[in-house]
Short mmCIF file of C-alpha atoms in Angstrom, two decimals:
data_model
loop_
_atom_site.label_atom_id
_atom_site.label_comp_id
_atom_site.label_asym_id
_atom_site.label_seq_id
_atom_site.Cartn_x
_atom_site.Cartn_y
_atom_site.Cartn_z
CA MET A 1225 0.03 0.12 -0.37
CA THR A 1226 1.46 3.28 -0.78
CA HIS A 1227 0.83 6.83 0.50
CA ALA A 1228 1.41 10.32 -0.22
CA PRO A 1229 4.80 11.79 0.30
CA ASP A 1230 3.55 13.82 3.29
CA MET A 1231 2.47 10.74 4.74
CA LEU A 1232 6.02 8.90 4.77
CA PRO A 1233 7.92 9.41 7.91
CA VAL A 1234 11.13 10.60 6.06
CA PHE A 1235 8.95 13.63 4.73
CA ALA A 1236 8.00 14.76 7.95
CA ALA A 1237 11.67 15.96 8.49
CA MET A 1238 12.49 17.92 5.01
CA PRO A 1239 13.61 21.27 6.02
CA ALA A 1240 11.49 24.38 5.36
CA ASN A 1241 14.32 25.74 2.57
CA PRO A 1242 15.81 22.77 1.13
CA GLY A 1243 19.00 23.29 -1.10
CA ARG A 1244 19.01 22.99 -5.12
CA VAL A 1245 19.94 18.90 -4.79
CA THR A 1246 17.22 18.56 -1.83
CA ALA A 1247 14.57 20.00 -3.59
CA ALA A 1248 15.50 18.00 -6.80
CA ALA A 1249 15.52 14.81 -4.82
CA ASN A 1250 11.92 15.99 -3.38
CA VAL A 1251 10.65 16.42 -7.09
CA THR A 1252 12.25 12.66 -7.97
CA VAL A 1253 10.76 11.17 -4.64
CA ALA A 1254 7.28 12.94 -5.64
CA ALA A 1255 7.54 11.27 -9.34
CA LEU A 1256 8.13 7.95 -7.64
CA GLU A 1257 5.53 8.39 -5.34
CA ALA A 1258 3.04 9.35 -8.24
CA ALA A 1259 4.01 6.24 -9.85
CA GLY A 1260 2.59 4.51 -7.13
CA ILE A 1261 5.89 2.33 -6.63
CA LEU A 1262 6.72 3.92 -3.35
CA THR A 1263 5.87 2.10 0.17
CA ASP A 1264 6.69 2.33 3.45
CA SER A 1265 9.32 -0.03 3.37
CA HIS A 1266 11.40 2.59 1.51
CA ALA A 1267 11.23 5.23 4.71
CA LEU A 1268 14.81 4.15 5.35
CA THR A 1269 16.07 4.37 1.65
CA LEU A 1270 14.38 7.85 1.48
CA ALA A 1271 15.75 9.08 4.90
CA THR A 1272 18.95 8.47 3.75
CA LEU A 1273 18.68 10.03 0.65
CA PHE A 1274 17.50 13.02 1.98
CA THR A 1275 20.59 12.63 4.74
CA LEU A 1276 22.58 12.69 1.95
CA THR A 1277 21.51 15.31 -0.45
CA ASP A 1278 20.89 18.04 2.72
CA ALA A 1279 24.68 16.89 3.70
CA LEU A 1280 25.58 17.86 -0.35
CA ASP A 1281 24.01 20.95 -0.38
CA THR A 1282 25.40 22.53 3.50
CA ALA A 1283 29.11 21.09 1.91
CA ALA A 1284 28.38 22.60 -1.38
CA ALA A 1285 27.73 25.84 0.18
CA ASN A 1286 30.83 25.84 2.31
CA PRO A 1287 33.91 27.11 0.46
CA SER A 1288 36.56 25.12 1.92
CA ALA A 1289 34.62 21.76 1.17
CA LYS A 1290 36.60 19.35 -0.68
CA ALA A 1291 35.93 18.21 -4.01
CA TYR A 1292 36.26 14.59 -3.00
CA ALA A 1293 34.15 14.75 0.05
CA LEU A 1294 31.49 16.49 -2.70
CA ALA A 1295 32.11 13.88 -5.40
CA GLY A 1296 31.58 11.29 -2.24
CA LEU A 1297 28.29 12.28 -1.30
CA ALA A 1298 27.06 12.38 -5.07
CA ALA A 1299 28.06 9.20 -5.54
CA GLN A 1300 26.31 8.00 -2.58
CA ILE A 1301 23.30 10.02 -4.14
CA ARG A 1302 23.44 7.85 -7.29
CA ASP A 1303 23.93 4.51 -5.10
CA THR A 1304 20.66 5.71 -2.69
CA LEU A 1305 18.28 6.42 -5.70
CA GLU A 1306 19.37 3.36 -7.86
CA SER A 1307 18.71 1.29 -4.69
CA LEU A 1308 14.71 2.65 -5.13
CA PRO A 1309 12.33 1.28 -7.83
CA ALA A 1310 12.08 2.42 -11.24
CA ILE A 1311 9.17 4.07 -12.37
CA ALA A 1312 9.76 2.59 -16.35
CA GLU A 1313 13.26 2.23 -18.13
CA THR A 1314 13.20 5.12 -20.52
CA PRO A 1315 16.13 7.55 -20.24
CA ALA A 1316 13.19 10.70 -19.61
CA ASN A 1317 12.18 9.25 -16.27
CA ASP A 1318 14.41 7.51 -14.34
CA PRO A 1319 15.23 8.88 -11.01
CA TRP A 1320 18.65 9.86 -11.60
CA THR A 1321 17.62 11.81 -15.13
CA VAL A 1322 14.51 13.73 -12.97
CA LEU A 1323 17.14 14.67 -10.48
CA GLU A 1324 19.87 15.62 -13.03
CA ASN A 1325 16.91 17.61 -14.83
CA GLU A 1326 15.78 19.26 -11.81
CA ILE A 1327 18.98 20.21 -10.49
CA ALA A 1328 19.54 21.90 -13.90
CA ALA A 1329 16.45 23.75 -13.91
CA THR A 1330 17.47 25.62 -10.53
#
């Protein structure tokens, strides 16, 4: 049984003003939810995703952040996204492409 994004426990902790990557991840997750493929069993993965995106947003805003640390966070975000179920195998709507498109649009 799926739930609206605001019903999953992870969405209660979303920051009021998320950074670009976190906001884009929210759009990606909303697309997965709209497709009806997210359930409560994805709550830990979603919490991990949003923790990582928030960390990347915070680190990217820090001028002393190391590039390798940012790259490591980006890789962990990619891996987390890849562990979520896919909507359909088309380049236009896979979660990674949706996230990339949302980041580019901001």
